[in-house]
Amino acid sequence: MAAPGSAASKHTFSSLLKQKSLKTSPTKSRSTMAVSMREVDPVFQGAGQKDGLEIWRIEKLQAVPVPKESHGKFFTGDSYIILKTTALKNGSFRNDIHYWLGKDTSQDEAGTAAIKTVELDAALGGRAVQYREVQGNETEKFLSYFRPCIIPEEGGVASGFRHTEINEREHVTRLFVCRGRHTVHVKEVPFARSSLNHDDIFILDTKSKIFQFNGSNSSIQERAKALEVVQYLKDTNHEGKCDVAAVEDGKLMADADAGEFWGLFGGFAPLPRKTFSELNGKDTAFASKLLCVNKGQTVSVDCEVLTRALLDTTKCYLLDCGSEIYAWMGRETALEDRKRAGLAAEELLREGNRPKSHIIRLMEGFETVIFRSKFNKWPKKAEAVVSDESRGKVAALLKRQGFNVKGIAKAAPVKEEPQPQIDCTGNLQVWRVNDSDKTFLSFSEQCKFYSGDCYIFQYSYTGDEGEECLVGTWFGKRSIQEERTAAISLADKMVESLKFQAVLVRLYEGKEPIEFFPIFQNLVIFKGGASTGYKKFVSENGIEDDTYSENGVALFRIQGSGPDNMQAIQVDTAAPSLNSSYCYILHDGDTVFTWVGNLSSSMDQELAERQLDVIKPNLQSRLLKEGSEYDQFWKLLGVKSEYPSQKIVRDQESDAHLFSCTFSKGVLKVREIFNFAQDDMMAEDIFILDCHSSVFVWVGQHVDTKIRAQALSIGEKFIEFDILMEDLSRETPLYVIAEGSEPQFFTRFFTWDSAKSALHGNSFERRLSIVKDGLKPRRDKPKRRPTTSSHTGRSSVPDKSQRRSASFSPDRVRVRGRSPAFNALAANFENSNTRNLSTPPPAARKPFSKSSPDPAKPPQRAASIAAMSASFERPRPTLIPKSIKASPDVNKPQSEASKPKPEEDAKEGQPEDEEGLPAYPYDRLRTSSTNPVKDIDQTRRETYLSSAEFREKFGMTKEAFAKLPKWKQNRLKIALQLF
């Protein structure tokens, strides 16, 4: 039987093409869809209208649907068509068609599969990318549909399925070779010692035990991936009940499992050493060639540089890149021409004797990123609308022929607003960068940013697994590069001091993610700068300093979603800065206007009223509705002119893509992981998750320290290269996340099990323990609450009744309906006896207060994490986390009785705690104390704190602290200078 792609196949395939050729009417316009829809196989009716897989097998030269329960089961003597439909966030579908050719399939079946694939694409409106898959050389994308692997069975429909029937009571010992770091190619090889080598992974499936033989040249990642195949064989062939053993190449008979393994091969014997290049061939540079297909004949296109202009919409082209051949089909080509282009691509493979090269067929307007990257400056991709029209024609034609077709289907677009995946009631500390140092900001100042400055913030909050920490940098639009560099360096040191358990994020003004603003609750961004670096830059360069002055003229755009998430952004004092979808505050000294856009909501107007209490708390504002402005208003803005009405749209989250990364000598190489899952991310590697609105760099626990230090640079390189060619902004939010410290706004893209990162050992050792034991080892921390695999996200912030109350000053009466952050920020401006007349009266609004912590329950441990960052600053009261800083005891002046006593008076009359030990103030128990307590157990300093102060500093009771592991106790003690 002629193998697919062999020389003997040309005549057969050409005959099929003639039999099935489609004749286009010369009177019809070819600009819409240059194919005759009468030739589309009715079996494809309704295909591609829902997310998932659809498979057809070629039987008697016809496409026959394969039932869902048989998906993933392939026979070597058959040919298949596989359609993968993916629902995208924008409401459209992406279609990928693969035709898979078994090694023993007949050439007639292979040719029919190729032709039917083109027909299926026509039925889908010409929007699909088509891949030719040959058994043993499948693409990673194809294999990702059938995790962990496919193992084709002998036989096929043409041979009456004369495949080997295995008696349930008998087990045939089989040997498989596995290759691949991200997706596994599995091939059955003869059960003989000669099949083994030092470069691959081999799985020996016996009746009572499954052995995995790890070649000495194989990587940890390859070994870990092969274990997924072991688990599959264990579940499929042994009902999950059999022993599993790992055999390391070179251990010989010293290991019991190794001895048993080699005994099955008749004893140990040395294996021949072959290098990887000898097994797989050396990669050689291949200059891409563009060929034009004219009536089945290829003609080379002479060009020095590949450009989009070389491709004519009325023709088909082949782009030969060596390892793959792309067949590009113009939208105005006939269906017969497209089929001939596919035939020409296969002929090109035969002539070059390249059995491992892939053929990828794509339609104009639906080119893949990799194909577009082959060309110089491919123009921005435009949305193709012809496909829907073509697809509708197919549906109409099939309906006229008596088939029930629903018409064009679209996925339901994501309509709901994304929610911040973070608890917004944690502890916040903020620093402003001054030259190469940072200055801590008081609570009343930490929500006031300047566009000319850089800031560092540390936010500790309650996550699904306890305390989590976010360390970030924020760069104003006019901040200087020197302070940006200093901010990154200082933030890196903070993360390092937290043992890399904090998430690092780099943010730019105007590109903040949805998790940012709720952390600050009420943020005001002023023009100009307050840092020494900015002032020096303005002075040295003769630039006008436009730093905000409360006595000058200023215009603020008000935005946000509620009292816990509102911002006032100072914009240019000019009419074009207005927008009908927002409210604005304009002031000239003591003259204040509130401008209400016609398209603004009642919430926008309420937020504007609240912001008046921050910007101009003791002044009455004049309310102006759009269209009824005073002349004085326009005079302050310079001149009346046109302004926009559409709401400012931030970068929308798109479908996420995962990439594995290697970074060496400044060169970044990435490889996409299709249909990704948590298990694809290995502890030895770095991965990047790109969802367009944000980019996440995930660093495995076993990544080399030098590479780990470059994680942020790797992310910046990725953004710079714009791998997906999606016009990714250089200012896209960039996160660096260490394995084991994943926040929920990252894990929501997966079906996440945090227990996996808590396992010990490298990737292979972790998975081997799971496969062997069938149970996950004990974890060091509680499991996260279950999350679902979702690219739209869902909020899992605890109910308000379960949250910690955000801190605010107890000395001033809180206005009902206002957030704690709002009250604290307004405290600098507002007199307790006055109130802005535009603010809603307290009785008219529902109280917006968070419940206080239950005194019977210990508070969260955010204080201890926040205290750790204090090691970067000289001791100062303002470094106390805000939940501590807000407590009445801290705010009150220290009484004489509570001041530290001389050492000679300490023992007599010293208060005692529950254990009968004398209690001392925290300042005297610290290792850096200037008046330390003597004659105490220096290793148990914390036991000499009073119960109240212990709970205040550690965020828990002494009993709860005693139950913690020793290493956690020591970490907290070190953070509080008690160890």
CSV table of C-alpha atoms in Angstrom, one decimal, residues 52-57 65-76 78 80-84 100 135 138 142-154 174 184 186 232-233 236:
chain,number,residue,atom,x,y,z
A,52,GLY,CA,-15.4,21.6,21.1
A,53,LEU,CA,-14.2,18.8,18.9
A,54,GLU,CA,-16.0,17.2,15.9
A,55,ILE,CA,-14.4,14.2,14.1
A,56,TRP,CA,-15.2,12.4,10.9
A,57,ARG,CA,-13.6,9.2,9.6
A,65,PRO,CA,-19.1,11.3,12.0
A,66,VAL,CA,-17.2,9.6,14.8
A,67,PRO,CA,-19.2,9.4,18.1
A,68,LYS,CA,-18.0,11.5,21.0
A,69,GLU,CA,-17.1,8.5,23.1
A,70,SER,CA,-14.6,7.4,20.4
A,71,HIS,CA,-12.8,10.7,20.2
A,72,GLY,CA,-9.1,10.2,20.6
A,73,LYS,CA,-9.1,6.7,19.3
A,74,PHE,CA,-7.4,6.4,16.0
A,75,PHE,CA,-6.5,3.4,13.7
A,76,THR,CA,-3.4,3.2,11.7
A,78,ASP,CA,-7.7,5.1,8.5
A,80,TYR,CA,-9.7,11.3,9.8
A,81,ILE,CA,-10.9,14.9,9.7
A,82,ILE,CA,-10.8,16.8,13.0
A,83,LEU,CA,-12.5,20.2,13.6
A,84,LYS,CA,-11.6,22.1,16.7
A,100,TRP,CA,-4.9,12.9,10.2
A,135,GLN,CA,0.9,9.6,12.2
A,138,GLU,CA,1.6,15.3,14.5
A,142,PHE,CA,-3.3,18.6,17.3
A,143,LEU,CA,-1.9,16.5,20.2
A,144,SER,CA,-3.1,19.1,22.8
A,145,TYR,CA,-6.7,18.1,21.9
A,146,PHE,CA,-6.1,14.6,23.1
A,147,ARG,CA,-4.1,14.9,26.3
A,148,PRO,CA,-2.0,13.2,27.4
A,149,CYS,CA,-1.4,11.4,24.2
A,150,ILE,CA,-2.8,9.4,21.3
A,151,ILE,CA,-1.8,5.7,20.8
A,152,PRO,CA,-3.1,4.6,17.4
A,153,GLU,CA,-4.3,1.0,17.2
A,154,GLU,CA,-3.6,-1.4,14.3
A,174,ARG,CA,4.2,-3.3,25.2
A,184,VAL,CA,4.1,13.9,24.2
A,186,VAL,CA,4.1,8.3,21.8
A,232,TYR,CA,-3.0,7.2,31.3
A,233,LEU,CA,-1.9,3.6,30.8
A,236,THR,CA,-6.8,2.7,30.9
